[in-house]
mmCIF file of N, CA and C in Angstrom:
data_model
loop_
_atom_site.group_PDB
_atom_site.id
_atom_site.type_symbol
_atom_site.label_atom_id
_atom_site.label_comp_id
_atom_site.label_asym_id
_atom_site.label_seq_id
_atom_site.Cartn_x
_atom_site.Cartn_y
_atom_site.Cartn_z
ATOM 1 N N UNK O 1 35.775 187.088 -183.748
ATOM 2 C CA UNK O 1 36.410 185.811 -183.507
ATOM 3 C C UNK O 1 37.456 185.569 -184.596
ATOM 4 N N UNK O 2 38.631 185.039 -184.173
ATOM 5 C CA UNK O 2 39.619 185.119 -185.248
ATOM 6 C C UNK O 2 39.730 183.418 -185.616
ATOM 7 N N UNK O 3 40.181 183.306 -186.835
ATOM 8 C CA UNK O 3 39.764 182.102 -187.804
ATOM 9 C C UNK O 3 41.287 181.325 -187.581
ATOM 10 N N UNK O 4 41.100 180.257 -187.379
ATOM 11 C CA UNK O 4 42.377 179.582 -187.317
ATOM 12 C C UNK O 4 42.918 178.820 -188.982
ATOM 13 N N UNK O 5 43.683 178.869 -189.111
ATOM 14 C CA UNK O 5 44.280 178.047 -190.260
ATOM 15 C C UNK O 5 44.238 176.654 -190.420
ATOM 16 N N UNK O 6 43.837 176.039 -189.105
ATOM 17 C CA UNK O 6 43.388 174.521 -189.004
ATOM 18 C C UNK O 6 42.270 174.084 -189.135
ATOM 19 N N UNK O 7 41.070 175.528 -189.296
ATOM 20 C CA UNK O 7 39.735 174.826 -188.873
ATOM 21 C C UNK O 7 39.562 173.957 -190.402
ATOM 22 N N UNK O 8 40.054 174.431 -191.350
ATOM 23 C CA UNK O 8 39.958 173.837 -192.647
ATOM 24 C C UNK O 8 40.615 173.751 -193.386
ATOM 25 N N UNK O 9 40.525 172.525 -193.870
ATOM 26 C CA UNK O 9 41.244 171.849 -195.290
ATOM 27 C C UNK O 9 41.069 171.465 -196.525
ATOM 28 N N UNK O 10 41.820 171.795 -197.875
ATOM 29 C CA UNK O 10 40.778 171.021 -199.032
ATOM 30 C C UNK O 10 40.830 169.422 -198.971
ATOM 31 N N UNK O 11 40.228 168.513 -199.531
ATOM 32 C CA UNK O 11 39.743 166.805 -199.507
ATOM 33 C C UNK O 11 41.442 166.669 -199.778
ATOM 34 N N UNK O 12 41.904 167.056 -201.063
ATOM 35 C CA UNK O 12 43.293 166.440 -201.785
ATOM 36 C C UNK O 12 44.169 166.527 -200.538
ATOM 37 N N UNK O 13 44.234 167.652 -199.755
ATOM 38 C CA UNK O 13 45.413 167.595 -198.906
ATOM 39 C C UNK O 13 44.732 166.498 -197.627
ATOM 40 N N UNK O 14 44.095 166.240 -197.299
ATOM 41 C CA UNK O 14 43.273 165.368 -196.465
ATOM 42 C C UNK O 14 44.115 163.541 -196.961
ATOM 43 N N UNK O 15 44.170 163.387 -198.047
ATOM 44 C CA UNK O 15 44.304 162.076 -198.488
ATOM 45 C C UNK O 15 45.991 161.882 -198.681
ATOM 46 N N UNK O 16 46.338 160.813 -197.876
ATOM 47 C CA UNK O 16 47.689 160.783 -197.740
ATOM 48 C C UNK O 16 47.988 161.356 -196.221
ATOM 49 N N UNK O 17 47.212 161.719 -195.588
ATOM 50 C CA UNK O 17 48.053 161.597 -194.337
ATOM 51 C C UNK O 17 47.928 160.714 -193.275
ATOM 52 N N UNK O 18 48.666 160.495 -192.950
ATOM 53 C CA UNK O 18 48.807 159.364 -191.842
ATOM 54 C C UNK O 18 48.044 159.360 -190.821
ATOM 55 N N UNK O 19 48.015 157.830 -190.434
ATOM 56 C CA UNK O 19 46.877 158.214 -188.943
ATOM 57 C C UNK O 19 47.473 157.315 -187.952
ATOM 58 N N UNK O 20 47.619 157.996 -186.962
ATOM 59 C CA UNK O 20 48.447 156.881 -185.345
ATOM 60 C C UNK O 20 47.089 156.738 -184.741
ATOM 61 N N UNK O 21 47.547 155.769 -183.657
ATOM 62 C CA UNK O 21 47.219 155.522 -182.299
ATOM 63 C C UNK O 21 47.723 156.376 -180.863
ATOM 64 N N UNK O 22 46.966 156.878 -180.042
ATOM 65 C CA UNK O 22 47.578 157.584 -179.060
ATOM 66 C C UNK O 22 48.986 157.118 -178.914
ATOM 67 N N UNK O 23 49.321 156.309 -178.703
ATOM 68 C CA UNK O 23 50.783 155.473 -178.329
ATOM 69 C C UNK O 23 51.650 155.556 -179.669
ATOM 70 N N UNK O 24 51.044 156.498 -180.635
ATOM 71 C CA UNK O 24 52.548 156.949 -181.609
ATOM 72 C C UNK O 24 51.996 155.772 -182.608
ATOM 73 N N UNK O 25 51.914 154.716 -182.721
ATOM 74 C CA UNK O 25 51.916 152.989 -183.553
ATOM 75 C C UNK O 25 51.561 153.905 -184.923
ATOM 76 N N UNK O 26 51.931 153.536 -185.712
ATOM 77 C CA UNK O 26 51.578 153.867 -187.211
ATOM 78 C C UNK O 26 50.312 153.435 -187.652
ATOM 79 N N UNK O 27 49.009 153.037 -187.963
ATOM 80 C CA UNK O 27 48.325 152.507 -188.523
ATOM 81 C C UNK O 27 47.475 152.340 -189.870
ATOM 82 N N UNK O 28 47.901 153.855 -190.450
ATOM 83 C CA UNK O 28 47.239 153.487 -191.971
ATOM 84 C C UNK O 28 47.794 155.252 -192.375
ATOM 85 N N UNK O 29 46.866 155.301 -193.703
ATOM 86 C CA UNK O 29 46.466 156.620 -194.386
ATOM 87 C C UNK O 29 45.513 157.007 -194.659
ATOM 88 N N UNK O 30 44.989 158.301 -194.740
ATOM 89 C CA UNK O 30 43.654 158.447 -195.353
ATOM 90 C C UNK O 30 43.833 158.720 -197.148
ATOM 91 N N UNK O 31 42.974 157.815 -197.498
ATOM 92 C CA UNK O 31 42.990 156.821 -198.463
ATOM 93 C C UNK O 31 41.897 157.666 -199.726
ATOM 94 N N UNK O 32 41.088 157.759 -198.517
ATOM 95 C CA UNK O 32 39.521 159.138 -199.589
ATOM 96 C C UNK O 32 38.825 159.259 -198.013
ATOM 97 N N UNK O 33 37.612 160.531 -198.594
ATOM 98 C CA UNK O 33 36.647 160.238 -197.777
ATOM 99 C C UNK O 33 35.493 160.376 -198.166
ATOM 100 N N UNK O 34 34.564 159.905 -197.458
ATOM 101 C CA UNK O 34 33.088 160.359 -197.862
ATOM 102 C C UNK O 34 32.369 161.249 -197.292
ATOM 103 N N UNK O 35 31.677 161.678 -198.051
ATOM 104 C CA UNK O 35 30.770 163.038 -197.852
ATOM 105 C C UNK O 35 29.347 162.810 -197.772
ATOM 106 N N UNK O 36 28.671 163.759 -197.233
ATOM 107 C CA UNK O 36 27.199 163.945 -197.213
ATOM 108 C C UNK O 36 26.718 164.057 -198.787
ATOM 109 N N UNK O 37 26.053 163.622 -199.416
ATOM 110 C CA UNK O 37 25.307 164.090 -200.954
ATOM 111 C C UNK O 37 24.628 165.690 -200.220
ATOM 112 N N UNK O 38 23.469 165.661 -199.166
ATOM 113 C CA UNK O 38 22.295 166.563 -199.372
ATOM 114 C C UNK O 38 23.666 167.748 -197.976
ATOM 115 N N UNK O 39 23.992 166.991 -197.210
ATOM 116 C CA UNK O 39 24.449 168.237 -196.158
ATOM 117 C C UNK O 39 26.110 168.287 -196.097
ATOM 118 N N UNK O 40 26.429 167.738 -197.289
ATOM 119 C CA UNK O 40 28.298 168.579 -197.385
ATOM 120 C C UNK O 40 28.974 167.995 -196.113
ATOM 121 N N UNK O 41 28.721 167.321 -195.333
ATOM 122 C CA UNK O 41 29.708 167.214 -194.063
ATOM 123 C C UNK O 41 30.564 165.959 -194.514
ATOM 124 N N UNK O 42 31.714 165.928 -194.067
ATOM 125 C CA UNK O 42 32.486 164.223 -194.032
ATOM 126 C C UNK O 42 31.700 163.482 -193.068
ATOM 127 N N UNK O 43 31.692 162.268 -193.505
ATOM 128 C CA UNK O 43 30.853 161.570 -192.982
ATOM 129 C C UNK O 43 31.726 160.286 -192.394
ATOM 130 N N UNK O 44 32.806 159.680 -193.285
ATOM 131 C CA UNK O 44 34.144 158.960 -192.832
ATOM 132 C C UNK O 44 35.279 158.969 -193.887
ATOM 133 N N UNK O 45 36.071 158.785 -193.037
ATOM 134 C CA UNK O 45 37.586 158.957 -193.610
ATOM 135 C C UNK O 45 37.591 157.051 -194.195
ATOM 136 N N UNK O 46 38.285 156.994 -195.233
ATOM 137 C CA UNK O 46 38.469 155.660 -195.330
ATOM 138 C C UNK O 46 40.416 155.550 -195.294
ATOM 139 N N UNK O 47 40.411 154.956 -194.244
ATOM 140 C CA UNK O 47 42.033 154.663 -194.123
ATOM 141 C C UNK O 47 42.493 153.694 -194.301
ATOM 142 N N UNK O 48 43.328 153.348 -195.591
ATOM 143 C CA UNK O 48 44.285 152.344 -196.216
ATOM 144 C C UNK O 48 44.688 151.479 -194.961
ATOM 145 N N UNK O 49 45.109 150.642 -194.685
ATOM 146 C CA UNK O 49 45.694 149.661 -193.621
ATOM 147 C C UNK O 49 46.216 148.622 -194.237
ATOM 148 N N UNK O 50 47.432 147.725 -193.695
ATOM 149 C CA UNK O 50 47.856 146.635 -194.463
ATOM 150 C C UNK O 50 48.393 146.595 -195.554
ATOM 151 N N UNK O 51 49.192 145.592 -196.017
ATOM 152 C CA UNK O 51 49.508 145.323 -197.342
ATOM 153 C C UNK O 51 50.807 145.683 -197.482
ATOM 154 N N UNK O 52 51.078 146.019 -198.558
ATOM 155 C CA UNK O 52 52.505 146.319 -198.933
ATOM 156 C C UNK O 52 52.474 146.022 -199.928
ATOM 157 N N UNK O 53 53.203 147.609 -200.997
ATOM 158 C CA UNK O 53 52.740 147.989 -202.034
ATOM 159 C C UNK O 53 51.378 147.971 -203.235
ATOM 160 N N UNK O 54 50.302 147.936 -201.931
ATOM 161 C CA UNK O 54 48.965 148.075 -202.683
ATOM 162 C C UNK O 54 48.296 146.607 -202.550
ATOM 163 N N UNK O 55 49.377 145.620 -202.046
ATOM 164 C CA UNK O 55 48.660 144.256 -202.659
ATOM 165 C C UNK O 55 48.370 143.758 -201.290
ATOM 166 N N UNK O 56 47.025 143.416 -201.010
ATOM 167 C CA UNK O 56 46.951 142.825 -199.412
ATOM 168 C C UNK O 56 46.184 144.012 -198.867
ATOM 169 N N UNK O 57 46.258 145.077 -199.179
ATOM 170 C CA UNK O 57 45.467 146.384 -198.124
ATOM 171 C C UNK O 57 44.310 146.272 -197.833
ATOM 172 N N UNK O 58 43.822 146.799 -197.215
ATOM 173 C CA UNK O 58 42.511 146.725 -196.753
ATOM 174 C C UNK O 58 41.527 148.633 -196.333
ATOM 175 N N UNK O 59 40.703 148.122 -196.736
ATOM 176 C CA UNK O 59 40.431 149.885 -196.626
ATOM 177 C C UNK O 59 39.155 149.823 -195.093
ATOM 178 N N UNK O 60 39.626 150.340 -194.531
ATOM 179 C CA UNK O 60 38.693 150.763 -193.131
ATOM 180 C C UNK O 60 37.859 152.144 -192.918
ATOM 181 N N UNK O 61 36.555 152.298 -193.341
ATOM 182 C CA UNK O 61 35.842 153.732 -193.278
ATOM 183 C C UNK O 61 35.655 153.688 -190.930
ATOM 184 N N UNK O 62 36.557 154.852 -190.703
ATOM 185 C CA UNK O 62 36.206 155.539 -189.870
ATOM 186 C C UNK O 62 35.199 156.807 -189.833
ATOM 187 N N UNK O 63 34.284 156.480 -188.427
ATOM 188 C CA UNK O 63 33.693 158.037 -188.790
ATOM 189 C C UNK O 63 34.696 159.342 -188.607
ATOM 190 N N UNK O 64 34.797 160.327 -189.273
ATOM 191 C CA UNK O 64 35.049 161.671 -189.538
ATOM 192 C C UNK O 64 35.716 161.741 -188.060
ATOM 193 N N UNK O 65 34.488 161.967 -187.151
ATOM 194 C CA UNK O 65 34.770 162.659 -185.995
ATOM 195 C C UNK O 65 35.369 161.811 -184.928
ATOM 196 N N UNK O 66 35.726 160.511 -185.198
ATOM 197 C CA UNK O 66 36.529 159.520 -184.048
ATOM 198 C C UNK O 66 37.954 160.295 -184.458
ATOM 199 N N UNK O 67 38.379 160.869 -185.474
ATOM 200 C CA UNK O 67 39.987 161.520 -185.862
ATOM 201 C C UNK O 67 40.182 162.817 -185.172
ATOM 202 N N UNK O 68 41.223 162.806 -184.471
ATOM 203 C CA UNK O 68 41.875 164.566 -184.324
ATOM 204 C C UNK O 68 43.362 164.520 -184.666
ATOM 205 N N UNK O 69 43.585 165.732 -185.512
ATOM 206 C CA UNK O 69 44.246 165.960 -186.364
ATOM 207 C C UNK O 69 45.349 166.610 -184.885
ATOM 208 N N UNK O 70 46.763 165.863 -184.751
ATOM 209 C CA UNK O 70 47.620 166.548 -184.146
ATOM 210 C C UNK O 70 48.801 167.235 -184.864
ATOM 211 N N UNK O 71 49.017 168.397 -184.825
ATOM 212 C CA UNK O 71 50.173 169.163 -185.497
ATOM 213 C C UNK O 71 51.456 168.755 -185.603
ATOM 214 N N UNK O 72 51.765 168.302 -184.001
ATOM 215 C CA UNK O 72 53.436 167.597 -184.141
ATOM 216 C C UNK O 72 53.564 166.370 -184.929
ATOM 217 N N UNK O 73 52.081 165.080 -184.376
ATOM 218 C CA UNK O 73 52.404 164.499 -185.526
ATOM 219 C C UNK O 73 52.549 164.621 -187.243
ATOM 220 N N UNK O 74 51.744 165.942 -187.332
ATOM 221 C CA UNK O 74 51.419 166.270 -188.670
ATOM 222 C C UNK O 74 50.353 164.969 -189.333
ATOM 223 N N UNK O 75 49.702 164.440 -188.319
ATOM 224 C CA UNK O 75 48.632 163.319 -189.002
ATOM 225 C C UNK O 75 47.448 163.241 -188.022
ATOM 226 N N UNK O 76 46.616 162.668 -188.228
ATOM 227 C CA UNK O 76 46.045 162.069 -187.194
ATOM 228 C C UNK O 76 46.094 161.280 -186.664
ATOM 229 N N UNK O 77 45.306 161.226 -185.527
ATOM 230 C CA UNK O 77 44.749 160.133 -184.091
ATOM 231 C C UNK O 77 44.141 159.660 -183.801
ATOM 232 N N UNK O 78 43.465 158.491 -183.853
ATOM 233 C CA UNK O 78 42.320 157.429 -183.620
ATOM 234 C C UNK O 78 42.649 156.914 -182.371
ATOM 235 N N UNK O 79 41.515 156.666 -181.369
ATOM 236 C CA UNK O 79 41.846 155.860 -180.174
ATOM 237 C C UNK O 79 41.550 154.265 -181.018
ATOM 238 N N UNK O 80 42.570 153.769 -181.152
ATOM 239 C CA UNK O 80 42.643 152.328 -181.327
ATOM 240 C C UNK O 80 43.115 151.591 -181.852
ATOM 241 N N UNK O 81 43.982 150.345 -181.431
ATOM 242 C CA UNK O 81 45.208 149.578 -181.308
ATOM 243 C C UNK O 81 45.014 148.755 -182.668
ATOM 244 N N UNK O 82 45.726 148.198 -183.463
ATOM 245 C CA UNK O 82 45.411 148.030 -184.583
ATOM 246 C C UNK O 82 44.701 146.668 -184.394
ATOM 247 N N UNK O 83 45.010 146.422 -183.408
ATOM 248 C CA UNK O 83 44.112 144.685 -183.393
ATOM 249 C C UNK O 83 43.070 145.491 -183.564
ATOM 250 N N UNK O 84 42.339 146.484 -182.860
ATOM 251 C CA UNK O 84 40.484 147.034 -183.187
ATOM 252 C C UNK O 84 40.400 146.763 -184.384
ATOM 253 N N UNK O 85 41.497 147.863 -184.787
ATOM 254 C CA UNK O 85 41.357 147.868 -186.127
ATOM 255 C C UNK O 85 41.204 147.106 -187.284
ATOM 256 N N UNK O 86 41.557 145.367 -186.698
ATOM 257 C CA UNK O 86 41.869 144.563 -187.820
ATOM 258 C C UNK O 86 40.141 144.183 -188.220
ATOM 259 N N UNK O 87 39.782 143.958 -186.181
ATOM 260 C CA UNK O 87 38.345 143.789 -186.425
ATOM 261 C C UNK O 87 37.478 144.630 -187.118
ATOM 262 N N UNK O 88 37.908 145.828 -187.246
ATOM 263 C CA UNK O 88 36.705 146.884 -187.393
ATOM 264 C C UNK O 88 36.139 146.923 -189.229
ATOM 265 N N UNK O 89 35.186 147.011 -189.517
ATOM 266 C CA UNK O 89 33.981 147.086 -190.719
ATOM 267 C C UNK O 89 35.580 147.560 -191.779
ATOM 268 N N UNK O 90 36.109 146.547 -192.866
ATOM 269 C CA UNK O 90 36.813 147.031 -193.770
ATOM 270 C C UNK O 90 36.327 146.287 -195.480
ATOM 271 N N UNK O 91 37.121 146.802 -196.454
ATOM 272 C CA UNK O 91 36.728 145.869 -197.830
ATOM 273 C C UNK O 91 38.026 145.991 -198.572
ATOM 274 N N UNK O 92 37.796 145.348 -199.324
ATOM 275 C CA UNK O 92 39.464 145.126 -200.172
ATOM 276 C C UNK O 92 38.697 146.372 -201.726
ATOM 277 N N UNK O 93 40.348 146.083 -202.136
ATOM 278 C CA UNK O 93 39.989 147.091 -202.851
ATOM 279 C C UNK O 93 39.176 146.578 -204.304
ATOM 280 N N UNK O 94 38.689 145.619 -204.674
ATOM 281 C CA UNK O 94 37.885 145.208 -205.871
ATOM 282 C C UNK O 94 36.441 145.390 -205.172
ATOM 283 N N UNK O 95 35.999 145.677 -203.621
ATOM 284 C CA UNK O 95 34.646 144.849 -203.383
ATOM 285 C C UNK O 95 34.504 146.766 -202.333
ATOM 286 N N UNK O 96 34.027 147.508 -203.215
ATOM 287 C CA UNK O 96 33.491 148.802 -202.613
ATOM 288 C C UNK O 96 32.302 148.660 -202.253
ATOM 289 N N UNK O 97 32.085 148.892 -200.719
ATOM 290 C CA UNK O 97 30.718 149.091 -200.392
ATOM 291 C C UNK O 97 29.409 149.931 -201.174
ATOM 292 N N UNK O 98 28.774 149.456 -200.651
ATOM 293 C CA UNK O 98 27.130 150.948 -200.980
ATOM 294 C C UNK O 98 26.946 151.517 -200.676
ATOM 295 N N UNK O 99 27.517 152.727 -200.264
ATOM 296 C CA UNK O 99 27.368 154.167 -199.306
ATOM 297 C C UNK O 99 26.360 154.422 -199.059
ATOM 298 N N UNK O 100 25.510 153.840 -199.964
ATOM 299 C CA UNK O 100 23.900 154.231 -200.213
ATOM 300 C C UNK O 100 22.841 153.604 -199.417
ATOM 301 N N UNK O 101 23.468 152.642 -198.362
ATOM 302 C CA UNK O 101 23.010 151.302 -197.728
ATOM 303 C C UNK O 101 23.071 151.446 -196.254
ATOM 304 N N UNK O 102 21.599 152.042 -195.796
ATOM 305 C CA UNK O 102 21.797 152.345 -194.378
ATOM 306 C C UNK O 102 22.300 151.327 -193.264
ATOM 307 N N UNK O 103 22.573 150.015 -193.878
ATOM 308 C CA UNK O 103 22.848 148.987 -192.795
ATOM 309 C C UNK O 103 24.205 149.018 -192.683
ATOM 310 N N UNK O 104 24.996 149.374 -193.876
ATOM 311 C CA UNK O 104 26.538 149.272 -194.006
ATOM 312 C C UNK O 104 26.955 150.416 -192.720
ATOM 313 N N UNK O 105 26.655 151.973 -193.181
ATOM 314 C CA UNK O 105 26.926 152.897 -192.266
ATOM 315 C C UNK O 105 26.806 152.815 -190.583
ATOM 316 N N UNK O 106 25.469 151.757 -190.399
ATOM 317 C CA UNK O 106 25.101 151.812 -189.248
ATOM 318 C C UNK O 106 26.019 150.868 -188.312
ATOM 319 N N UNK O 107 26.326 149.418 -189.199
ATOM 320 C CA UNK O 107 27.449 148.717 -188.692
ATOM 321 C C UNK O 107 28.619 149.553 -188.482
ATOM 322 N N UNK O 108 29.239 150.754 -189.607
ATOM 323 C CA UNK O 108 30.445 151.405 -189.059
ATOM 324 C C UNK O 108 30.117 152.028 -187.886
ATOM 325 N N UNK O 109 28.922 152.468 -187.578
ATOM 326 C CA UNK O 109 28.929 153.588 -186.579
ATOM 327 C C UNK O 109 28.729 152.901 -185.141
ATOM 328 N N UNK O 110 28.113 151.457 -185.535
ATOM 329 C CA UNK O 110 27.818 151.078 -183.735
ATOM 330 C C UNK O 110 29.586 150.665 -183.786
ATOM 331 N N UNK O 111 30.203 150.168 -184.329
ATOM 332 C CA UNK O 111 31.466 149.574 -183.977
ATOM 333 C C UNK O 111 32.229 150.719 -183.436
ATOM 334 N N UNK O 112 32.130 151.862 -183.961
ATOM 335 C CA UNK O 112 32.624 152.770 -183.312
ATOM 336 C C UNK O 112 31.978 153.448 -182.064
ATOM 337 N N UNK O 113 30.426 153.045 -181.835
ATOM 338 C CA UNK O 113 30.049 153.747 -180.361
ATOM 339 C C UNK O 113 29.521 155.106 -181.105
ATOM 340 N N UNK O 114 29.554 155.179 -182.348
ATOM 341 C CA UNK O 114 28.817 156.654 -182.593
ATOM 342 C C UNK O 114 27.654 156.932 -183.094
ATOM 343 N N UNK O 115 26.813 157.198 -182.811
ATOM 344 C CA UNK O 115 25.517 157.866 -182.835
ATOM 345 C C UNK O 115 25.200 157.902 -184.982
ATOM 346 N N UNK O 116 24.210 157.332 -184.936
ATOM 347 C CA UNK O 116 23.557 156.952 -186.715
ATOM 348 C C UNK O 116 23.364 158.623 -187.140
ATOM 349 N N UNK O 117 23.955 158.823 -188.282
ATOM 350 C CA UNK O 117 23.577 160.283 -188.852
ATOM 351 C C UNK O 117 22.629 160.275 -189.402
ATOM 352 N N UNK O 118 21.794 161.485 -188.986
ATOM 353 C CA UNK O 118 20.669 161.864 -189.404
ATOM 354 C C UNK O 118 20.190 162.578 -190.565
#
């Protein structure tokens, strides 16, 4: 089986790229992400949204796997219009969640329709 050059990326090149909406709309960056402690997997992307020049932003953890990475855009793709987005589980940047806090994760994951990691 031959290995594609897309299946993987390091984290640094991951942060800073852009993320659309099917319909092209601009909606943020990936900002960091989080990882598994015990099983290494990304677990969510946290994408910058809002603001202008840092002041006003808002940080939104998507899960990992709601993103596909398209080539022409050179960013990724989230199904969802930024109004979702305004609603969807975010924190400013002085007030970082508890990664550590199974209720936080579980709110990101029903808002997204995705299944609680095990």
């Amino acid at each position: 089986m031959e290995s594609s050059s897309f299946e993987n990326i390091r984290a640094s090149r991951v942060e800073g790229t852009e993320v659309y909406n099917p319909e092209g709309d601009h909606l943020g960056q990936i900002d960091d992400l989080v990882i598994g402690k015990r099983d290494g997997e990304v677990k969510y992307a946290i994408m910058s949204f809002g603001g202008f020049l840092g002041i006003g932003e808002e940080y939104h953890p998507m899960p990992w796997n709601t993103l596909d990475y398209d080539p022409e855009k050179g960013g990724y793709v989230v199904n969802m219009t930024k109004e979702q987005l305004r609603d969807a589980p975010h924190y400013g940047r002085k007030a970082e969640p508890d990664w550590a806090d199974p209720a936080y994760g579980k709110r990101i994951n029903d808002y997204y329709g995705i299944p609680p990691f095990v």
